[in-house]
Tab-separated table of C-alpha atoms and ligand atoms in Angstrom:
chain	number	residue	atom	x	y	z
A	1	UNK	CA	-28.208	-10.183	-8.027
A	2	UNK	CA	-27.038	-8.997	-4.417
A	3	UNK	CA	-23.558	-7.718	-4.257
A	4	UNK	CA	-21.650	-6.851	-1.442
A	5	UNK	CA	-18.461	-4.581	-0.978
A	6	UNK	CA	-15.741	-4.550	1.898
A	7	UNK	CA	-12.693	-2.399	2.305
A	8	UNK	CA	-10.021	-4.653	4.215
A	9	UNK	CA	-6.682	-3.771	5.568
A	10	UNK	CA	-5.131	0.138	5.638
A	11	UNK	CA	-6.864	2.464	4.270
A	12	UNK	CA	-5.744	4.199	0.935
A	13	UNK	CA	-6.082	7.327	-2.070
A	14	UNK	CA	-8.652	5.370	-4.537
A	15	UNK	CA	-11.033	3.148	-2.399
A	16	UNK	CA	-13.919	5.102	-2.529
A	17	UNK	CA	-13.233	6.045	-6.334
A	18	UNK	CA	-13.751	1.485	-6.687
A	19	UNK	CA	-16.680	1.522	-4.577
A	20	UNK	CA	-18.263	4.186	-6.921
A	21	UNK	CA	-17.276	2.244	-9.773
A	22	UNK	CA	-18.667	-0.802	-8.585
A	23	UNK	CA	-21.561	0.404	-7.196
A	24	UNK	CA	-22.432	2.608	-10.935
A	25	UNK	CA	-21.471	-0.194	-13.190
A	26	UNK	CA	-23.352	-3.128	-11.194
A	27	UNK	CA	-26.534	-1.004	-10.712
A	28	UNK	CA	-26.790	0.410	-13.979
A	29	UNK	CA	-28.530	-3.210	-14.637
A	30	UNK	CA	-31.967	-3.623	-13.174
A	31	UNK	CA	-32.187	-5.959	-10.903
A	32	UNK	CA	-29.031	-5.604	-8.990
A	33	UNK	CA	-28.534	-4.483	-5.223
A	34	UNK	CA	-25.326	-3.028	-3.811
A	35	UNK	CA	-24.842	-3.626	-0.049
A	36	UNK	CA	-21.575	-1.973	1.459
A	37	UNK	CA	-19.954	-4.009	4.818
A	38	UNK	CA	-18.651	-1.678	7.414
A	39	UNK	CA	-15.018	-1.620	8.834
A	40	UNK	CA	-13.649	-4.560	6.282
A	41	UNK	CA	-14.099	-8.313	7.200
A	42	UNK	CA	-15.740	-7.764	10.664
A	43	UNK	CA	-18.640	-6.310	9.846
A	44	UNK	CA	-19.549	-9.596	8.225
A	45	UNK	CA	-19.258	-10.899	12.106
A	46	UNK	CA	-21.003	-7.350	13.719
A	47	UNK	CA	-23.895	-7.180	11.229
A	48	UNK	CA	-22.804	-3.799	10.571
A	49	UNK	CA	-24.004	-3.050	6.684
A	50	UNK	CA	-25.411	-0.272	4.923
A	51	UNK	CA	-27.177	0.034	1.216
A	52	UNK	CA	-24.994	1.588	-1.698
A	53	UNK	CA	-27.362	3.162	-4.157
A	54	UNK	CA	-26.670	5.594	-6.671
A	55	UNK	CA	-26.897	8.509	-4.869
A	56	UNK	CA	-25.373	7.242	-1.763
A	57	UNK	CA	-21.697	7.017	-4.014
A	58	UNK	CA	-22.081	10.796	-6.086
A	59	UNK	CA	-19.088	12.620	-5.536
A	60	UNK	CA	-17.100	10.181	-3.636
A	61	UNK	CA	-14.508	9.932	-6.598
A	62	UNK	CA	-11.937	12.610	-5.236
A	63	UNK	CA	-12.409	11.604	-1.562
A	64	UNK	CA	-9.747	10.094	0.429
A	65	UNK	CA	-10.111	7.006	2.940
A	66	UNK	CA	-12.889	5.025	2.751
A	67	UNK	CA	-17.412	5.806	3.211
A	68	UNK	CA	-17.506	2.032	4.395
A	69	UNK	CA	-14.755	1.875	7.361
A	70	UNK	CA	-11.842	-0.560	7.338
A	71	UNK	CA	-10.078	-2.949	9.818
A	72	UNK	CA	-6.986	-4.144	9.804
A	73	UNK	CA	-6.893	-6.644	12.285
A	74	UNK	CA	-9.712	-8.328	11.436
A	75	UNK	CA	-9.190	-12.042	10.412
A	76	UNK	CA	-12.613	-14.199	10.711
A	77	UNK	CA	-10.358	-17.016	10.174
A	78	UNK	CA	-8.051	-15.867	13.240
A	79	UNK	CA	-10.225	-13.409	15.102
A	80	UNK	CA	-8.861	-11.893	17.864
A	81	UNK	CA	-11.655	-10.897	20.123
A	82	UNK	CA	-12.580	-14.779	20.145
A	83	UNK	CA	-9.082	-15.491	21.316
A	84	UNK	CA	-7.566	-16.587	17.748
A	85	UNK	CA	-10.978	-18.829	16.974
A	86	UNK	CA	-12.046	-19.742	13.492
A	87	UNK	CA	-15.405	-17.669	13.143
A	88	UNK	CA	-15.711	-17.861	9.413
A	89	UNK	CA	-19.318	-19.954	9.572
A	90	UNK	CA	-20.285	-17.422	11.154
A	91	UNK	CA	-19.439	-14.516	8.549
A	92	UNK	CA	-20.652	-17.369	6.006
A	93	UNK	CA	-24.185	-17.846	7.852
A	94	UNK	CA	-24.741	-13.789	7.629
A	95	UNK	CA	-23.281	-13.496	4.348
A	96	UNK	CA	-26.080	-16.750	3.228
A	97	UNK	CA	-29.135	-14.637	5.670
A	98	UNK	CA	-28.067	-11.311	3.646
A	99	UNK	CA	-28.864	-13.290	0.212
A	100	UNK	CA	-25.178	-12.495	-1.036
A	101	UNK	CA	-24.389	-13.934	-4.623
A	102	UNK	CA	-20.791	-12.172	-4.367
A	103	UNK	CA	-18.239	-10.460	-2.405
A	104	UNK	CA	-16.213	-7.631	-3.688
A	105	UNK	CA	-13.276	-7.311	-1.605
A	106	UNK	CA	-11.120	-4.412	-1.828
A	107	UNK	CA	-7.371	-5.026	-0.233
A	108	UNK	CA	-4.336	-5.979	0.114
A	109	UNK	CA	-1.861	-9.390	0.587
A	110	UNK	CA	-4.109	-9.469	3.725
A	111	UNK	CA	-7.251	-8.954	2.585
A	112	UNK	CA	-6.426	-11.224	-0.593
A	113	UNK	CA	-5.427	-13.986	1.641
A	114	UNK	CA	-8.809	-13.968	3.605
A	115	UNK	CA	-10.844	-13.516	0.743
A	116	UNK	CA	-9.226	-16.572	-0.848
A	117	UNK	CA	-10.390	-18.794	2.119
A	118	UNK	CA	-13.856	-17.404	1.978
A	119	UNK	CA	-13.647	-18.154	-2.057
A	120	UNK	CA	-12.830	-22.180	-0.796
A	121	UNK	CA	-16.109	-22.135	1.524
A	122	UNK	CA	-18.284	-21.165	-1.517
A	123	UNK	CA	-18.559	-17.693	-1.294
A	124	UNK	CA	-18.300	-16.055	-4.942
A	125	UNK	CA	-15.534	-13.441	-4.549
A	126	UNK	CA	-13.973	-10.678	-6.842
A	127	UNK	CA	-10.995	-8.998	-5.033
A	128	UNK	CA	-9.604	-5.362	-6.455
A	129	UNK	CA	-5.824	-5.003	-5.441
A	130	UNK	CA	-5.000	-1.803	-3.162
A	131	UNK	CA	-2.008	-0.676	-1.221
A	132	UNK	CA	0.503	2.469	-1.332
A	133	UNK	CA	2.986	-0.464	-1.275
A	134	UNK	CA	2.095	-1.630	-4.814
A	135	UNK	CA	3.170	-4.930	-3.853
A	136	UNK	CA	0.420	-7.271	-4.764
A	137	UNK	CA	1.547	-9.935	-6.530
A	138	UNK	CA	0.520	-10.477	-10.665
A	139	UNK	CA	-0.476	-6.663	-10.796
A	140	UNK	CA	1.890	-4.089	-12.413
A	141	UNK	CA	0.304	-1.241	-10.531
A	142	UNK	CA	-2.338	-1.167	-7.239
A	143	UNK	CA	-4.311	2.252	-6.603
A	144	UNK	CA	-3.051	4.251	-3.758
A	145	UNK	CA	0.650	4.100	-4.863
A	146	UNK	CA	0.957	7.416	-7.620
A	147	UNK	CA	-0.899	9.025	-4.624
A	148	UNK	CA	1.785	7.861	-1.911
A	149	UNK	CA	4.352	8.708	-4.603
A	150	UNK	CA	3.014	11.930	-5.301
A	151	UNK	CA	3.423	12.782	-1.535
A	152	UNK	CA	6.747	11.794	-1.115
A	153	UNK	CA	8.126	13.594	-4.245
A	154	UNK	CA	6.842	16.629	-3.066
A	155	UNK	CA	7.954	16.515	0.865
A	156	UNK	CA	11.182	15.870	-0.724
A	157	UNK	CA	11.238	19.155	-2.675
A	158	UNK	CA	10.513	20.442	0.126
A	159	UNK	CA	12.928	19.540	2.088
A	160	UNK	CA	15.437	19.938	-0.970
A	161	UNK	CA	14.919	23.076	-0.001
A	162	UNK	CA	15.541	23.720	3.531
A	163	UNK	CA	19.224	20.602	3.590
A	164	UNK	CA	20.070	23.151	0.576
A	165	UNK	CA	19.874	26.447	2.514
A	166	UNK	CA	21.713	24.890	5.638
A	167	UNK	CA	23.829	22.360	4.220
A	168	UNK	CA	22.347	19.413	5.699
A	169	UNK	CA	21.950	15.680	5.083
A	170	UNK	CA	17.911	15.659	5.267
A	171	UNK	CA	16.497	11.907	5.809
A	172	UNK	CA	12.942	11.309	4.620
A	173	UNK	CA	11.354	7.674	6.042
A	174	UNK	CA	8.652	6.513	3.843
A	175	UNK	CA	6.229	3.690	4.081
A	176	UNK	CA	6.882	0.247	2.552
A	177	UNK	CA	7.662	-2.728	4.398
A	178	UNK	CA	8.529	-5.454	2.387
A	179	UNK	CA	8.670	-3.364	-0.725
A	180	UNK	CA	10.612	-0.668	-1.986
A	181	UNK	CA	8.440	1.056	-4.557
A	182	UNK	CA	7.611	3.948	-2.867
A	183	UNK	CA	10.852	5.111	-1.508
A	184	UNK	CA	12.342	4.424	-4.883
A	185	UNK	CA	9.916	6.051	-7.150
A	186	UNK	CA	9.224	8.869	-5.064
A	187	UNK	CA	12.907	9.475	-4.344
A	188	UNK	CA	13.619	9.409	-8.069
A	189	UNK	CA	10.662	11.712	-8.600
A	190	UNK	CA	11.764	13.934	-5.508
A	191	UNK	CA	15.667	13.898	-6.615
A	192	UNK	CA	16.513	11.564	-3.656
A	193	UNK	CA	20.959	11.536	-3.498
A	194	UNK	CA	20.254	8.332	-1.628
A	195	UNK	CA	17.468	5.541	-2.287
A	196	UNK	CA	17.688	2.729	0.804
A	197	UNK	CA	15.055	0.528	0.343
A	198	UNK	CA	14.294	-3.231	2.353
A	199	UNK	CA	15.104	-5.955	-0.886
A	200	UNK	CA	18.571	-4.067	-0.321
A	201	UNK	CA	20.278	-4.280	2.623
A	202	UNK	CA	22.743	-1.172	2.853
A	203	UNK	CA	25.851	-0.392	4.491
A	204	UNK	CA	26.310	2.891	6.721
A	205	UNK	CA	29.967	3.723	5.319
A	206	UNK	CA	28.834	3.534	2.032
A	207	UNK	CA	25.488	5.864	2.716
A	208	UNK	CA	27.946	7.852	4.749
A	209	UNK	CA	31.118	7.990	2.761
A	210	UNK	CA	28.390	9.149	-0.487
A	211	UNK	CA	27.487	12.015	2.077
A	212	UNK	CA	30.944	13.140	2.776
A	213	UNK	CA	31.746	13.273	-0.949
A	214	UNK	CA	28.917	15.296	-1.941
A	215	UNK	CA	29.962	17.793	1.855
A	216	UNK	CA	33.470	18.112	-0.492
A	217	UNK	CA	31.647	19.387	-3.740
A	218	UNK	CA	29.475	21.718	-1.191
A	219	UNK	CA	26.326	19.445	-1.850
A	220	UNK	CA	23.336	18.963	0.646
A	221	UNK	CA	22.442	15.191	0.625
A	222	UNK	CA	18.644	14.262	0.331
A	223	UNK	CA	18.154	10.409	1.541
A	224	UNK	CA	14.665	8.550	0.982
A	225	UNK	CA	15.098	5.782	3.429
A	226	UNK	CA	11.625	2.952	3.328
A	227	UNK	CA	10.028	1.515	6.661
A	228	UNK	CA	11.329	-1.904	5.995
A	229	UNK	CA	14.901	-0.678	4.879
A	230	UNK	CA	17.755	-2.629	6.771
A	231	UNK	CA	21.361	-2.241	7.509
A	232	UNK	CA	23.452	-5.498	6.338
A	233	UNK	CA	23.301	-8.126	8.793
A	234	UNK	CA	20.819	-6.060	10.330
A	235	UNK	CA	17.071	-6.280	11.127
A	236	UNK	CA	13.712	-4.014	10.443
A	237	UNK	CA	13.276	-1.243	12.801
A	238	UNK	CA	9.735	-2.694	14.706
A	239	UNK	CA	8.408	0.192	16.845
A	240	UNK	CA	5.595	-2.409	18.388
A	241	UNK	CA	4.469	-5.790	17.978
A	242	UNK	CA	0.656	-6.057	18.314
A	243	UNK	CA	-0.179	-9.471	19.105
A	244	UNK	CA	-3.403	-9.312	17.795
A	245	UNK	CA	-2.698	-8.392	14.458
A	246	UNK	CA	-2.241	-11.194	11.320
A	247	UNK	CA	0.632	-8.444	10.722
A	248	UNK	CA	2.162	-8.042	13.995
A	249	UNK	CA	4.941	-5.816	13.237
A	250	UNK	CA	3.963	-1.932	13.220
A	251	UNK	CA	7.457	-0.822	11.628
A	252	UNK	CA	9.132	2.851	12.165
A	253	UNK	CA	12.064	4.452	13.387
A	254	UNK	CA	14.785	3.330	10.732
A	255	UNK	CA	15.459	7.141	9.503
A	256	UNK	CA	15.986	7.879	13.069
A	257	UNK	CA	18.422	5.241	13.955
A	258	UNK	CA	20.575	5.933	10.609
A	259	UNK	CA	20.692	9.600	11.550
A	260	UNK	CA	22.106	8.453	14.895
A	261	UNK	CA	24.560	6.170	12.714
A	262	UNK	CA	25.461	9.291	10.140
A	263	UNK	CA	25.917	12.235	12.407
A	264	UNK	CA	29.238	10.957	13.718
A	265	UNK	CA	30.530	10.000	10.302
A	266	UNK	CA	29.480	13.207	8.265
A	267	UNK	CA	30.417	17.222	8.692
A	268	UNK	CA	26.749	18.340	8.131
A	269	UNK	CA	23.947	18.258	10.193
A	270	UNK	CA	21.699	15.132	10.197
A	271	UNK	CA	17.985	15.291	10.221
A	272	UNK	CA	15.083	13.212	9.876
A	273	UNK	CA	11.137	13.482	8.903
A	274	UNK	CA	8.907	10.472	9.073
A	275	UNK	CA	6.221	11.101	6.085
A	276	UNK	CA	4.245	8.222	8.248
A	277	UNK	CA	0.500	8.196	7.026
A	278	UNK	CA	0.805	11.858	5.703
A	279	UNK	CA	0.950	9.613	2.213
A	280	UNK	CA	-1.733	7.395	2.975
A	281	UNK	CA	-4.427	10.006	3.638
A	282	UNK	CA	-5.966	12.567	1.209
A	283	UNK	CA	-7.147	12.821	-1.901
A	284	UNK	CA	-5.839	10.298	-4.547
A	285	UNK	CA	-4.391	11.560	-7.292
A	286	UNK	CA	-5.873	11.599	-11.198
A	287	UNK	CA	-3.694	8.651	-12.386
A	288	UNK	CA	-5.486	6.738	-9.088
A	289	UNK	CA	-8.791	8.099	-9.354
A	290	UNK	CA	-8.876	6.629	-13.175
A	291	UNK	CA	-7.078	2.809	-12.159
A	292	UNK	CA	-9.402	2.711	-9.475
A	293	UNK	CA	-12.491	3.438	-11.988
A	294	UNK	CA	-11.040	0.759	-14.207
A	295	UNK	CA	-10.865	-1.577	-11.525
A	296	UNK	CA	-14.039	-1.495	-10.065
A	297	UNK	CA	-15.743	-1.150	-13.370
A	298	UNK	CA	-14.045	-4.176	-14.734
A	299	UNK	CA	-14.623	-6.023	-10.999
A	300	UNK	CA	-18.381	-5.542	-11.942
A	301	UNK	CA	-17.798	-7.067	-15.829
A	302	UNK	CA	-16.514	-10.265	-13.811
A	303	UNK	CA	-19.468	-10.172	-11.905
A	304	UNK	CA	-21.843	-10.007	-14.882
A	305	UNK	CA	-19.777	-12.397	-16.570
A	306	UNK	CA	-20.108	-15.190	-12.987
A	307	UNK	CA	-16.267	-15.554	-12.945
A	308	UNK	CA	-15.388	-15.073	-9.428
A	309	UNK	CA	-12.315	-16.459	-7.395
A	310	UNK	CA	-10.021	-14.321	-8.947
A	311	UNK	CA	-8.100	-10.703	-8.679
A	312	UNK	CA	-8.544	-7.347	-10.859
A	313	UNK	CA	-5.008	-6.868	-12.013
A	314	UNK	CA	-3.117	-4.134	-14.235
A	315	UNK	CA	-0.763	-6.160	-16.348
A	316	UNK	CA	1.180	-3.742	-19.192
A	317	UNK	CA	-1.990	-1.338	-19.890
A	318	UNK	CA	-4.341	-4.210	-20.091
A	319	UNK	CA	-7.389	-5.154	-17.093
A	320	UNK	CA	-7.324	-8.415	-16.410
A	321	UNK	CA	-8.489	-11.018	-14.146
A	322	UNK	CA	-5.763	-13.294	-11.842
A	323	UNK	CA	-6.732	-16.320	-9.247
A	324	UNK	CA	-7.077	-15.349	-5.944
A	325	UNK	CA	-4.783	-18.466	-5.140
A	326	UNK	CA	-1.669	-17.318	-7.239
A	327	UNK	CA	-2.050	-13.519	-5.463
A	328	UNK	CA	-2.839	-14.957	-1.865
A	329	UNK	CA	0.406	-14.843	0.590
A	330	UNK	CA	2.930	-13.495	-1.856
A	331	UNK	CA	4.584	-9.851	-2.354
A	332	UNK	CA	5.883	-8.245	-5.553
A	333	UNK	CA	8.764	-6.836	-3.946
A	334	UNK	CA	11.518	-4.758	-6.370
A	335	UNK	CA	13.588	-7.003	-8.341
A	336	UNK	CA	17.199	-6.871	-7.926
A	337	UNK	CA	18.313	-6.070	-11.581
A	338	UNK	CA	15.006	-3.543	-11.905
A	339	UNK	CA	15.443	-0.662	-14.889
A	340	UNK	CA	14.891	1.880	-12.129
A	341	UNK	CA	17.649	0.947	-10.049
A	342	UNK	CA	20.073	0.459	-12.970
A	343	UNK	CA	18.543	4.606	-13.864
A	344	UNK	CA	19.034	5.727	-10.500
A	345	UNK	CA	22.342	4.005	-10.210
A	346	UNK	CA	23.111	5.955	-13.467
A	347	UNK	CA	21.866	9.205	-12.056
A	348	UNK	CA	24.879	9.091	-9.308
A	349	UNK	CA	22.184	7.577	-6.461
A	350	UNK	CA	23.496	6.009	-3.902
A	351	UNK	CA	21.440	2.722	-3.597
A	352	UNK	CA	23.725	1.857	0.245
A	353	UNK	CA	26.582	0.163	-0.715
A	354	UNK	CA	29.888	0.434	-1.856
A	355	UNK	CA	29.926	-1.328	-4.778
A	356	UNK	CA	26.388	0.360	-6.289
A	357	UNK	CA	27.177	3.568	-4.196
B	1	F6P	O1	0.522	-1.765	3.812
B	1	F6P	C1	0.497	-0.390	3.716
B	1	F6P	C2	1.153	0.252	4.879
B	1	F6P	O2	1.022	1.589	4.597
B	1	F6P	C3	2.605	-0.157	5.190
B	1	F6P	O3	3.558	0.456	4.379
B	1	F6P	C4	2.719	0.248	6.642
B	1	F6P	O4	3.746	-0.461	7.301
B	1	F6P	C5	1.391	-0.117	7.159
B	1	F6P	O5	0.466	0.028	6.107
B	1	F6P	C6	0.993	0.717	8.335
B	1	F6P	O6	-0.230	0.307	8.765
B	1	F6P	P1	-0.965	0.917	10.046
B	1	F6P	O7	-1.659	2.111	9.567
B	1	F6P	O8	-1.896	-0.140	10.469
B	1	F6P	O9	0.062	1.210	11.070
């Protein structure tokens, strides 16, 4: 059996931890070669490949990023150095001269979505669900996101510390575009006075008139404010649009633009700190290192077992398998009436508006 095994989309804490996995569990059979595609989907189109062996994947568990590149902007079926064209025979043709029996594809909603279509033109495919976002749909959990979290919790002690010792509302813009998941777990974890995340839109009085309370009771304010986090009857704070990108908007800015909305409203001093890809990079964390084992490990059982066309998943505490079609093109974003709103509610956070404030 010939295997191969792409990292698509962002990087993220845990990919190389899967590609060990893989790579261990699939050649612990005789018989079976690993093959590891450079810089995600296009180096199906650049011939760029190398050989995983054994060796070549020893002590890769704790390391950050990703040994085989990635690419985020790479869509064979839309690929932008070929002016938008549909090159997928020819990722097909290499992935046929390469003697492929299955692609493992490690990724996101993106990298899902892609992988589906190459699934439809008969290419065997086992996807393993990663992003700090942890919003892949039919998965509880993806790896990456207890190492994102992990970050932000402790940035926000951090700077718990320093809006403490000069009485200041500190603002702390994490990623998540769609999704709230990091700002709201690491807030919690990080003591966050304010959670503002994009599935709810919140209202600058509110945030502010929360602020002024806590000035009255001599309180700094801590706010964890997500990428994708919106005013009402607002939009998403886009720093660029990159045309050639299947997800053009590069978001940033929105912890900025509510300290400019703040400052006038509030007696303390307003200040911001983007966390940016601070929590993308680095080593992932134990919890991730393990999930990611677990998910590459039980990618290769698939494998062994021919079911292909489907999606690694964490569902309760269970591995399980999901089709690629029901995870392709949708989010898991934070349900409105989710426990850990209600406990944050309960813990006096202010979730941006009035009537949850
Ligand atoms: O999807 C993960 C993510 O970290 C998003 O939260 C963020 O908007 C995006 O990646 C940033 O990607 P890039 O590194 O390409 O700017």
């Amino acid at each position: 059996m010939h295997i191969a095994i792409l990292t698509g989309g962002g990087d993220c804490p845990g990919l190389n931890a899967v590609i060990r996995a893989v790579t261990l569990a699939l050649t612990s059979e005789p018989g079976t070669r690993v093959t590891g595609i450079r810089r995600g989907f296009l180096g199906l189109l650049t011939r760029d490949v190398q050989p995983l062996q054994r060796d070549a994947v020893a002590g890769i568990v704790a390391e950050g990023g990703t040994i085989l590149g990635t690419h985020n902007r790479c869509d064979p079926f839309h690929y932008f150095a070929a002016g938008g064209a549909d090159v997928s025979a020819q990722a097909m043709a290499y992935a046929a001269e390469l003697g492929l029996d299955a692609l493992v594809a490690i990724g996101g909603d993106g990298t899902m979505a892609i992988a589906h279509r190459f699934s439809g033109l008969g290419l065997p495919v086992v996807g393993v669900p990663k992003t700090i976002d942890n919003d892949l749909a039919l998965t509880d959990r993806t790896f990456g996101f207890d190492s994102a979290v992990a970050v932000v919790s402790e940035a926000l002690d951090r700077l718990g510390t320093t809006a403490r010792s000069h009485s200041r509302v500190m603002i702390a813009e994490t990623m998540g575009r769609y999704a709230g998941w990091i700002a709201l777990e690491g807030g919690m974890a990080g003591g966050a006075d304010v959670i503002l995340i994009p599935e709810l839109p919140f209202s600058v009085q509110a945030v502010a008139e929360h602020c002024r309370r806590r000035e009255e009771r001599g309180l700094a304010t801590l706010v964890a404010i997500a990428e994708g986090a919106h005013a009402q009857g607002g939009a998403m704070t886009v720093q660029a649009t990159l045309a050639d990108s299947p997800d053009p908007l590069r978001l940033g800015g929105v912890g900025h633009w509510l300290q400019q909305q703040l400052q006038p409203l509030v007696a303390s001093e307003v200040r911001t700190t983007l966390l940016g890809h601070v929590q993308r990079g680095g080593s992932p964390t134990a919890y991730d290192r393990v999930l990611a084992t677990r998910f590459g490990w039980h990618a290769a059982q698939l494998l062994h077992a021919g079911r292909t066309g489907c999606m690694v998943a964490l569902q309760g505490d269970v591995c399980v398998s999901v089709p690629l079609s029901e995870v392709a093109g949708r989010n898991r974003t934070v349900p409105p009436g989710h426990e850990l709103l209600q406990a944050a509610r309960g813990m006096g956070v202010s979730l941006g508006s009035a009537s949850l404030a």
